[in-house]
Coordinates of N, CA and C in Angstrom, one line a residue:
X24 N 97.1 130.3 152.3 CA 98.2 131.1 151.8 C 99.5 130.4 151.6
X25 N 100.1 130.0 150.6 CA 101.3 129.6 150.2 C 102.9 130.7 150.6
X26 N 103.6 130.7 151.0 CA 104.7 131.5 150.9 C 105.5 131.0 150.0
X27 N 105.7 131.7 148.9 CA 106.8 131.2 147.8 C 108.2 131.7 147.9
X28 N 108.5 132.2 148.9 CA 109.8 132.5 149.0 C 110.5 131.1 150.0
X29 N 109.5 130.2 150.4 CA 110.3 129.0 150.2 C 110.6 128.1 149.4
X30 N 109.6 128.4 148.4 CA 109.7 127.1 147.2 C 110.2 127.6 146.5
X31 N 110.8 128.8 146.0 CA 111.2 129.4 144.8 C 112.2 130.5 145.4
X32 N 113.1 130.0 146.2 CA 114.0 130.8 147.1 C 115.1 131.2 146.4
X33 N 115.6 130.5 145.2 CA 116.8 130.8 144.6 C 116.5 132.0 143.3
X34 N 115.1 131.9 143.2 CA 114.7 132.5 142.1 C 114.2 134.0 142.5
X35 N 113.3 134.1 143.8 CA 112.6 135.0 143.9 C 112.8 135.3 145.7
X36 N 113.8 135.9 146.1 CA 114.2 136.3 147.4 C 113.4 137.2 147.8
X37 N 112.2 136.6 148.6 CA 111.4 138.1 149.1 C 110.1 137.2 150.0
X38 N 109.7 138.0 151.0 CA 108.5 137.6 151.4 C 107.3 137.7 150.8
X39 N 106.9 137.0 150.2 CA 105.8 136.7 149.2 C 104.6 135.8 149.4
X40 N 103.6 136.1 149.4 CA 102.2 135.5 149.7 C 101.4 135.7 148.4
X41 N 100.5 134.7 148.1 CA 99.4 134.6 147.4 C 98.2 134.3 147.9
X42 N 97.1 134.8 148.0 CA 95.7 134.5 148.4 C 95.3 133.2 147.3
X43 N 94.7 132.1 148.2 CA 94.1 131.0 147.3 C 92.7 131.4 146.5
X44 N 92.9 132.5 145.7 CA 91.6 132.8 145.0 C 92.0 132.5 143.3
X45 N 90.9 133.1 142.3 CA 90.9 132.6 141.3 C 92.5 133.5 140.7
X46 N 92.8 132.7 139.6 CA 94.2 133.7 139.0 C 93.9 134.8 138.6
X47 N 92.7 135.6 138.1 CA 92.5 136.8 137.8 C 92.4 137.9 138.9
X48 N 92.0 137.1 140.2 CA 92.1 138.0 141.5 C 93.2 137.7 142.2
X49 N 94.2 137.4 141.7 CA 95.6 136.9 142.4 C 96.3 138.5 142.7
X50 N 96.8 138.9 143.9 CA 97.4 140.2 144.2 C 98.8 140.0 144.9
X51 N 99.6 140.6 144.6 CA 101.0 140.8 144.9 C 101.0 141.2 146.3
X52 N 101.9 140.6 147.1 CA 101.8 141.4 148.7 C 103.3 141.0 149.0
X53 N 103.7 141.7 149.7 CA 105.2 141.8 150.3 C 106.0 142.9 149.6
X54 N 107.3 142.7 149.5 CA 108.4 143.8 148.9 C 108.3 143.7 147.6
X55 N 108.8 144.9 147.0 CA 108.7 145.1 146.0 C 109.4 144.4 145.1
X56 N 110.2 143.6 145.1 CA 111.1 142.7 144.4 C 110.5 141.2 144.5
X57 N 109.0 141.0 145.0 CA 108.3 139.8 145.1 C 107.8 139.5 143.7
X58 N 107.5 138.2 143.4 CA 107.3 137.6 142.2 C 106.1 137.1 142.4
X59 N 105.1 136.8 141.4 CA 103.7 136.2 141.5 C 104.1 134.9 140.6
X60 N 103.5 133.6 140.9 CA 103.6 132.4 140.3 C 102.2 132.4 139.5
X61 N 102.6 132.0 138.1 CA 101.5 132.1 137.3 C 101.8 131.2 136.0
X62 N 100.9 130.3 135.9 CA 99.4 130.0 136.4 C 99.6 129.4 138.0
X63 N 98.7 129.7 138.8 CA 98.6 129.4 140.0 C 97.5 128.3 140.6
X64 N 97.9 127.3 141.0 CA 97.1 126.6 141.9 C 98.1 125.1 141.6
X65 N 97.7 124.1 142.6 CA 98.8 122.6 142.5 C 98.4 122.0 141.2
X66 N 97.3 122.2 140.8 CA 97.1 121.3 139.7 C 97.8 121.7 138.2
X67 N 98.1 123.0 138.6 CA 98.7 123.8 137.3 C 100.0 123.3 137.3
X68 N 100.5 123.4 138.4 CA 102.1 122.8 138.4 C 102.1 121.4 137.8
X69 N 101.2 120.4 138.5 CA 101.3 119.2 138.1 C 100.9 119.0 136.7
X70 N 100.6 120.1 135.8 CA 100.4 119.7 134.4 C 101.2 119.0 133.7
X71 N 101.3 117.9 133.1 CA 102.2 117.3 132.3 C 103.0 118.1 131.5
X72 N 104.2 118.1 131.5 CA 105.3 118.4 130.8 C 106.1 117.6 130.0
X73 N 105.7 116.3 130.0 CA 106.2 115.5 128.7 C 105.7 116.2 127.3
X74 N 106.5 115.7 126.2 CA 106.4 116.0 125.1 C 106.5 114.7 124.3
X75 N 105.6 114.6 123.2 CA 105.3 113.8 122.1 C 105.3 114.1 120.8
X76 N 105.9 113.3 119.9 CA 106.1 113.6 118.6 C 104.7 112.9 117.8
X77 N 104.4 113.3 116.6 CA 103.2 112.6 115.9 C 103.6 111.1 115.8
X78 N 102.7 110.4 115.6 CA 103.1 109.1 115.2 C 103.3 108.5 113.8
X79 N 104.3 107.6 113.8 CA 104.9 107.1 112.6 C 104.6 106.0 112.1
X80 N 104.1 105.3 111.1 CA 103.9 103.9 110.4 C 105.3 103.8 109.9
X81 N 105.8 102.8 110.4 CA 107.2 102.3 109.9 C 106.8 101.0 108.8
X82 N 107.6 101.2 107.6 CA 107.6 100.3 106.7 C 106.1 99.7 106.4
X83 N 105.1 100.6 105.9 CA 103.5 100.5 105.7 C 103.6 99.3 105.1
X84 N 102.6 98.2 105.3 CA 102.2 96.8 104.8 C 103.1 96.2 104.4
X85 N 104.3 96.3 105.2 CA 105.3 95.1 104.9 C 106.3 95.4 103.5
X86 N 105.9 96.9 102.8 CA 106.7 97.1 101.8 C 107.9 98.2 101.9
X87 N 108.6 98.6 101.0 CA 109.4 99.3 101.0 C 109.0 100.5 101.0
X88 N 107.6 101.1 101.0 CA 107.1 102.5 100.9 C 107.5 103.6 102.3
X89 N 107.5 104.6 102.0 CA 108.1 105.7 103.2 C 107.2 105.5 103.9
X90 N 107.4 106.1 105.4 CA 106.8 105.9 106.3 C 105.7 106.8 106.6
X91 N 104.6 106.7 107.0 CA 103.4 107.5 106.9 C 103.7 108.3 108.1
X92 N 103.2 109.5 108.6 CA 103.1 110.1 109.8 C 101.9 110.6 109.9
X93 N 101.1 110.2 111.0 CA 99.8 110.6 111.4 C 99.8 111.9 112.4
X94 N 99.3 113.2 112.0 CA 99.4 114.1 112.9 C 98.0 114.2 113.8
X95 N 98.1 114.5 114.8 CA 97.5 114.5 115.9 C 97.2 116.0 117.0
X96 N 96.5 116.9 115.9 CA 96.6 118.3 116.6 C 95.6 118.3 117.5
X97 N 96.1 119.4 118.5 CA 95.5 119.5 119.8 C 94.6 120.6 119.6
X98 N 93.8 120.9 118.5 CA 92.8 122.0 118.4 C 91.4 121.4 118.5
X99 N 90.5 121.7 119.0 CA 89.1 120.7 119.4 C 89.1 119.9 119.9
X100 N 89.9 119.8 121.0 CA 90.0 118.8 122.0 C 89.4 119.5 123.5
X101 N 89.3 120.5 123.8 CA 88.5 121.0 125.2 C 87.3 121.4 124.9
X102 N 86.6 121.1 126.0 CA 85.1 121.6 126.0 C 85.3 123.2 125.8
X103 N 84.0 123.7 125.2 CA 84.2 125.0 125.0 C 84.2 125.8 126.6
X104 N 83.4 125.7 127.4 CA 83.3 126.4 128.7 C 84.9 126.1 129.3
X105 N 85.5 125.2 128.9 CA 86.9 125.3 129.6 C 87.8 126.6 128.9
X106 N 87.5 126.8 127.7 CA 88.4 127.7 127.1 C 87.8 129.0 127.3
X107 N 86.6 129.2 127.9 CA 86.3 130.6 128.6 C 86.6 130.8 129.6
X108 N 87.4 130.0 130.7 CA 87.9 130.0 132.2 C 89.2 130.3 132.4
X109 N 89.9 130.5 131.0 CA 91.4 131.2 131.0 C 91.2 132.2 130.4
X110 N 92.3 133.2 130.8 CA 92.3 134.5 130.2 C 94.0 134.5 130.1
X111 N 94.6 135.5 129.0 CA 96.0 135.7 128.7 C 96.2 136.3 129.8
X112 N 97.8 136.0 130.3 CA 98.4 136.3 131.2 C 98.5 137.9 131.4
X113 N 98.2 138.4 132.9 CA 98.3 139.8 132.9 C 99.4 140.4 133.6
X114 N 100.4 139.5 133.8 CA 101.6 139.9 134.1 C 102.9 140.4 133.1
X115 N 103.8 140.9 133.5 CA 104.9 141.3 132.5 C 105.8 139.7 132.7
X116 N 106.8 139.6 131.9 CA 107.7 138.4 132.2 C 108.6 138.9 133.8
X117 N 108.8 139.9 134.1 CA 109.6 140.2 135.3 C 108.8 140.1 136.5
X118 N 107.6 140.1 136.2 CA 106.7 140.3 137.4 C 106.3 138.9 137.8
X119 N 106.4 137.9 137.2 CA 105.7 136.2 137.5 C 107.1 135.4 137.2
X120 N 106.8 134.1 138.0 CA 107.7 133.0 138.1 C 106.6 131.9 137.3
X121 N 107.5 130.7 137.2 CA 106.6 129.7 136.3 C 106.5 128.8 137.9
X122 N 105.5 127.8 137.4 CA 105.2 126.9 138.5 C 106.6 126.1 138.7
X123 N 106.8 125.7 140.0 CA 107.9 124.8 140.1 C 108.3 123.6 139.3
X124 N 107.2 122.9 138.8 CA 107.3 121.8 137.9 C 107.9 122.4 136.3
X125 N 107.5 123.7 136.1 CA 107.5 124.4 134.9 C 108.9 125.1 134.6
X126 N 109.9 124.7 135.6 CA 111.1 125.8 135.6 C 111.8 125.7 134.3
X127 N 112.2 124.1 134.3 CA 112.9 123.6 133.4 C 112.6 124.0 132.0
X128 N 111.6 124.6 131.7 CA 111.4 124.8 130.4 C 111.5 126.5 130.1
X129 N 112.2 127.1 131.1 CA 112.3 128.5 130.9 C 113.9 128.8 131.5
X130 N 114.5 129.7 130.7 CA 116.0 130.0 131.2 C 116.1 130.4 132.9
X131 N 116.6 129.5 133.4 CA 117.0 129.7 134.7 C 115.6 129.9 135.5
X132 N 114.8 129.2 135.2 CA 113.4 128.7 135.7 C 112.7 130.4 135.8
X133 N 112.7 131.2 134.8 CA 112.3 132.4 134.8 C 111.7 132.7 133.5
X134 N 110.6 133.7 133.7 CA 110.0 134.2 132.4 C 110.6 135.4 131.9
X135 N 110.9 135.4 130.5 CA 112.0 136.4 129.8 C 111.1 136.8 128.9
X136 N 111.4 138.0 128.3 CA 110.8 138.8 126.9 C 110.8 137.8 125.7
X137 N 111.6 136.7 125.8 CA 111.9 135.8 124.7 C 110.9 134.7 125.2
X138 N 110.7 134.3 126.4 CA 109.7 133.3 126.7 C 109.1 133.8 127.7
X139 N 107.9 134.8 127.3 CA 107.1 135.3 128.5 C 106.3 134.1 128.9
X140 N 105.3 134.4 129.8 CA 104.3 133.7 130.7 C 103.4 133.2 129.5
X141 N 102.8 131.9 129.2 CA 102.1 131.4 128.3 C 100.5 131.6 128.3
X142 N 100.1 131.9 127.1 CA 98.9 132.4 127.1 C 98.1 131.5 127.4
X143 N 97.5 130.9 128.6 CA 96.6 129.5 128.5 C 95.3 129.5 128.1
X144 N 94.8 130.5 127.1 CA 93.5 130.6 126.4 C 93.5 129.7 125.3
X145 N 94.8 129.8 124.8 CA 95.0 128.8 123.4 C 95.4 127.6 123.6
X146 N 95.8 127.4 124.9 CA 96.6 126.1 125.1 C 95.5 125.1 125.4
X147 N 94.8 124.0 124.6 CA 94.2 123.2 124.9 C 94.2 121.8 125.5
X148 N 95.7 121.7 125.6 CA 96.4 120.7 126.5 C 96.2 121.0 127.8
X149 N 96.3 122.2 128.0 CA 96.4 123.0 129.6 C 94.9 122.7 129.9
X150 N 94.1 123.2 129.1 CA 92.6 123.3 129.4 C 91.9 121.8 129.8
X151 N 92.5 120.8 128.9 CA 92.1 119.9 129.4 C 92.6 118.8 130.6
X152 N 93.7 119.2 130.9 CA 94.4 118.9 132.2 C 93.6 119.5 133.2
X153 N 93.1 120.8 133.2 CA 92.7 121.8 134.3 C 91.2 121.0 134.7
X154 N 90.6 120.1 133.8 CA 89.4 119.5 134.3 C 89.9 118.4 135.3
X155 N 89.8 118.7 136.6 CA 90.3 117.5 137.4 C 89.1 116.1 137.3
X156 N 90.1 115.4 137.3 CA 88.8 113.8 137.4 C 88.6 113.3 138.6
X157 N 87.6 112.8 138.8 CA 87.0 112.4 139.9 C 88.0 110.9 140.7
X158 N 88.6 110.4 139.7 CA 89.3 109.0 140.4 C 91.1 109.2 139.9
X159 N 91.5 108.4 140.8 CA 92.9 108.4 140.8 C 93.6 107.8 139.3
X160 N 93.0 107.0 138.8 CA 93.5 106.7 137.3 C 92.6 107.1 136.2
X161 N 92.9 108.1 135.2 CA 92.2 108.8 134.2 C 93.1 109.0 133.3
X162 N 92.4 109.4 132.0 CA 92.8 109.5 130.7 C 92.5 110.9 130.6
X163 N 93.5 111.8 129.8 CA 93.3 113.0 128.9 C 93.7 112.9 127.5
X164 N 92.6 113.4 127.0 CA 92.7 113.5 125.6 C 93.9 114.5 125.2
X165 N 95.1 113.8 124.4 CA 96.1 114.5 123.7 C 95.8 115.3 122.3
X166 N 95.3 114.3 121.5 CA 94.9 114.8 120.0 C 94.0 114.0 119.3
X167 N 93.5 114.5 118.4 CA 92.8 113.6 117.4 C 93.5 113.4 115.9
X168 N 93.2 112.3 115.5 CA 93.4 112.3 114.1 C 92.3 112.2 113.2
X169 N 92.1 113.4 112.3 CA 90.6 113.2 111.8 C 90.9 113.1 110.2
X170 N 92.3 113.0 109.8 CA 92.7 112.9 108.5 C 92.7 111.3 107.8
X171 N 94.0 110.8 108.2 CA 94.4 109.5 107.6 C 93.5 108.4 108.4
X172 N 93.0 107.2 107.9 CA 92.8 106.2 108.6 C 93.8 105.6 108.9
X173 N 94.1 104.9 110.2 CA 95.5 104.3 110.6 C 95.2 102.7 110.2
X174 N 96.6 102.3 110.1 CA 96.5 101.1 109.2 C 97.1 100.1 110.7
X175 N 97.0 98.8 110.2 CA 98.0 97.9 111.2 C 99.5 98.0 111.0
X176 N 100.2 98.2 111.8 CA 101.5 98.0 111.7 C 102.5 98.2 112.8
X177 N 103.4 98.7 112.8 CA 104.5 99.0 113.5 C 104.7 100.7 113.6
X178 N 104.5 101.4 114.7 CA 104.8 102.8 115.2 C 105.5 103.0 115.9
X179 N 106.0 104.4 115.5 CA 107.1 105.2 116.3 C 106.5 106.4 116.9
X180 N 107.2 106.4 118.3 CA 106.7 107.8 118.3 C 107.9 108.4 119.6
X181 N 108.4 109.7 119.4 CA 109.5 110.0 120.4 C 108.8 110.8 121.5
X182 N 109.2 110.2 122.6 CA 108.8 110.8 123.8 C 109.9 111.6 124.8
X183 N 110.0 112.8 125.8 CA 110.7 113.5 126.5 C 109.8 113.2 127.7
X184 N 110.1 112.5 128.8 CA 109.5 112.2 130.0 C 110.2 113.2 130.8
X185 N 109.6 114.2 131.1 CA 110.0 115.4 132.2 C 109.0 115.4 133.1
X186 N 108.0 114.9 133.4 CA 107.3 115.1 134.7 C 107.6 113.8 135.6
X187 N 108.0 114.0 136.6 CA 108.3 112.6 137.5 C 107.4 111.8 138.1
X188 N 107.2 110.9 138.0 CA 106.1 109.7 139.0 C 106.4 108.9 139.5
X189 N 108.0 108.7 139.8 CA 108.4 107.7 140.6 C 108.4 107.7 141.9
X190 N 108.2 109.2 142.4 CA 108.4 109.8 143.8 C 107.0 109.0 144.7
X191 N 105.9 108.7 143.8 CA 104.6 108.7 144.3 C 104.0 107.0 143.7
X192 N 104.9 106.5 142.9 CA 104.8 105.1 142.5 C 103.5 105.5 141.2
X193 N 103.5 106.5 140.6 CA 102.7 106.4 139.5 C 103.2 106.0 138.2
X194 N 102.2 105.7 136.9 CA 102.3 105.0 136.0 C 101.8 106.0 135.0
X195 N 102.2 106.0 133.6 CA 101.7 106.6 132.6 C 101.6 105.6 131.3
X196 N 100.9 106.2 130.4 CA 100.9 105.0 129.3 C 100.2 105.9 128.2
X197 N 100.4 105.5 127.0 CA 99.7 106.2 125.6 C 98.5 105.4 125.2
X198 N 97.5 105.6 124.9 CA 96.3 105.0 124.6 C 95.9 105.2 123.1
X199 N 95.6 104.4 122.2 CA 95.0 104.8 120.9 C 94.0 104.4 120.6
X200 N 92.6 105.0 120.5 CA 91.4 104.6 120.6 C 90.4 105.3 119.8
X201 N 89.0 104.8 119.4 CA 88.5 105.5 118.4 C 87.5 105.8 119.3
X202 N 86.6 106.8 118.9 CA 85.5 107.4 119.3 C 84.2 107.0 118.6
X203 N 83.2 107.6 119.2 CA 81.6 107.4 118.2 C 81.3 109.3 118.9
X204 N 80.1 109.0 118.5 CA 79.2 110.2 118.6 C 78.7 110.5 120.3
X205 N 79.1 109.4 120.9 CA 78.8 109.5 122.5 C 79.8 109.7 123.0
X206 N 81.0 109.7 122.6 CA 82.2 109.7 123.1 C 83.2 108.6 123.4
X207 N 84.1 108.6 124.0 CA 85.2 107.5 124.5 C 84.5 106.9 125.3
X208 N 85.1 105.4 125.5 CA 84.6 104.5 126.3 C 84.8 105.1 127.8
X209 N 83.6 104.8 128.3 CA 83.3 105.1 129.9 C 83.1 103.9 130.5
X210 N 84.1 103.5 131.8 CA 84.1 102.2 132.4 C 82.9 102.7 133.4
X211 N 82.8 103.6 133.9 CA 82.0 104.1 135.2 C 80.4 104.1 134.5
X212 N 80.1 104.1 133.3 CA 78.9 104.5 132.8 C 78.4 102.8 132.3
X213 N 79.2 102.2 132.2 CA 79.1 100.8 131.6 C 78.6 100.1 133.3
X214 N 79.6 100.3 134.2 CA 79.1 99.7 135.2 C 77.6 100.0 135.7
X215 N 77.6 101.4 135.9 CA 76.2 102.0 136.0 C 74.9 101.3 135.5
X216 N 75.2 100.9 134.0 CA 74.4 100.6 133.5 C 74.2 99.0 133.4
X217 N 75.2 98.5 134.0 CA 75.2 97.1 134.4 C 74.3 96.8 135.8
X218 N 74.8 97.7 136.6 CA 74.3 97.4 138.1 C 72.7 97.9 138.2
X219 N 72.2 99.0 137.1 CA 70.9 99.4 136.8 C 69.9 97.9 136.2
X220 N 70.5 97.3 135.6 CA 70.0 96.3 134.8 C 69.9 95.0 135.8
X221 N 70.6 95.0 136.9 CA 70.7 93.7 137.8 C 69.5 94.0 138.8
X222 N 69.7 95.3 139.0 CA 68.4 95.8 139.9 C 67.1 95.4 139.5
X223 N 66.8 96.1 138.2 CA 65.7 96.0 137.6 C 65.0 94.4 137.1
X224 N 66.2 93.7 137.1 CA 65.9 92.3 137.1 C 65.6 91.5 138.4
X225 N 66.2 91.9 139.2 CA 65.7 91.3 140.8 C 64.2 92.0 140.9
X226 N 64.1 93.1 141.0 CA 62.8 93.7 141.3 C 61.7 92.7 140.0
X227 N 62.2 92.5 138.9 CA 61.3 91.9 138.2 C 61.0 90.3 138.7
X228 N 62.2 89.5 139.4 CA 62.0 88.2 139.7 C 60.9 88.7 141.2
X229 N 61.0 89.5 141.9 CA 60.2 90.0 143.0 C 58.7 89.8 142.4
X230 N 58.4 90.5 141.7 CA 57.4 91.1 141.4 C 56.7 89.8 140.8
X231 N 57.3 89.0 139.8 CA 56.7 88.0 139.4 C 56.7 86.7 140.3
X232 N 57.2 86.5 141.4 CA 57.2 85.7 142.5 C 55.8 86.3 143.5
X233 N 55.8 87.4 143.6 CA 54.6 88.1 144.3 C 53.3 87.4 143.7
X234 N 53.2 87.7 142.2 CA 52.0 87.6 141.6 C 51.8 85.8 141.2
X235 N 52.7 85.2 141.6 CA 52.3 83.6 141.7 C 51.5 83.4 142.8
X236 N 52.2 83.9 143.9 CA 52.0 83.5 145.2 C 50.4 84.0 145.3
X237 N 50.6 85.2 145.1 CA 48.9 85.9 145.3 C 48.6 86.5 143.8
X238 N 47.8 85.8 143.2 CA 47.6 86.7 141.7 C 46.6 87.7 141.8
X239 N 46.8 88.7 141.1 CA 45.6 89.7 141.2 C 44.5 89.4 139.8
X240 N 43.2 89.0 140.1 CA 42.2 88.8 138.9 C 42.2 89.8 137.9
X241 N 42.5 89.5 136.6 CA 42.4 90.7 135.5 C 41.2 90.9 135.1
X242 N 40.9 92.3 135.1 CA 40.0 92.8 134.8 C 38.8 93.1 136.0
X243 N 39.6 93.0 137.2 CA 38.3 93.3 138.3 C 38.1 94.7 138.7
X244 N 37.1 95.1 138.5 CA 36.5 96.6 138.6 C 36.6 97.0 139.7
X245 N 36.8 96.2 140.9 CA 36.6 96.6 142.3 C 38.1 97.4 142.5
X246 N 38.9 97.1 141.6 CA 40.2 98.2 142.0 C 40.0 99.6 141.4
X247 N 39.4 99.7 140.7 CA 39.0 100.9 140.0 C 38.8 102.2 140.8
X248 N 39.2 103.2 140.6 CA 39.2 104.4 141.8 C 37.7 104.8 142.3
X249 N 36.9 104.5 141.3 CA 35.6 104.9 141.7 C 34.9 104.0 142.8
X250 N 35.4 103.0 142.7 CA 34.9 101.7 143.4 C 35.8 101.4 144.9
X251 N 36.5 102.4 144.8 CA 37.3 102.3 146.2 C 36.5 102.8 147.0
X252 N 36.8 102.0 148.4 CA 36.3 102.7 149.6 C 36.9 103.7 150.3
X253 N 36.1 104.0 151.6 CA 37.2 105.2 152.3 C 38.3 104.8 152.8
X254 N 38.7 103.5 153.0 CA 39.8 103.2 153.3 C 40.9 102.8 152.1
X255 N 40.7 103.1 151.0 CA 41.5 102.8 149.9 C 41.3 101.4 149.5
X256 N 40.8 100.6 150.1 CA 40.5 99.1 149.3 C 39.1 99.0 148.4
X257 N 39.3 97.9 147.9 CA 38.0 97.5 146.9 C 36.6 97.4 147.8
X258 N 35.8 97.9 147.4 CA 34.6 97.6 147.8 C 33.3 96.6 147.1
X259 N 32.9 95.8 147.9 CA 32.7 94.7 147.5 C 30.9 94.7 146.7
X260 N 31.1 94.3 145.9 CA 29.5 94.5 145.2 C 29.3 95.7 144.3
X261 N 30.6 96.6 144.5 CA 30.5 97.8 143.6 C 30.3 97.7 142.2
X262 N 29.9 98.3 141.3 CA 29.5 98.1 140.1 C 29.9 99.6 139.2
X263 N 30.1 99.7 138.1 CA 30.5 100.6 137.4 C 29.5 101.4 137.2
X264 N 29.7 103.1 137.3 CA 28.9 103.7 137.0 C 28.0 104.1 135.8
X265 N 26.8 104.1 135.6 CA 26.2 104.5 134.4 C 26.3 105.8 134.1

């Protein structure tokens, strides 16, 4: 249970609590002037509020040609099941508050009729963010360029860095990479395949050594199942049944 009156005291002056349940099951409690926080959960408030412009190639190929702008649309970047997890907001603007780190997006840190609660079922950036990473260092897909092939050169991008990271020593970076039908680079899978390969190589060396020290005669019929004795070992002098 979180007491939001201590978190957003300047905006929502009431004794108000939210149960730690799914967004669609949230219930308002307390006085009638209480306000729900939507979207709710800690990782929603940590959603990056930085903004990025499209990537622009300056002075293409060392000529006086006009700059080329590459669009990175945000459609098609979220997994289909992530899209079904979020629904349009069920609150009116005067019934809810934005999360603490979203307050700067809205006038006086409040939803209004002009700036209502966002429809997160259409926000694929948010949907990608809500698939929590297992590791402290991670990457999130921001957009995909599927139109023009990018050329070598000098690029420019305008950024608005609104999400604070200095308090916990975090870092941020922009990564340009290509993908294949197998997806993006995955260091974990690379390490896993290398580890499995080393294990298989070690087992191969062990079995090779065992075979050199105590070799097994090839084509020995005594190891066939119908020639096994009661103890599971080969029976001497046994022959193949006619």
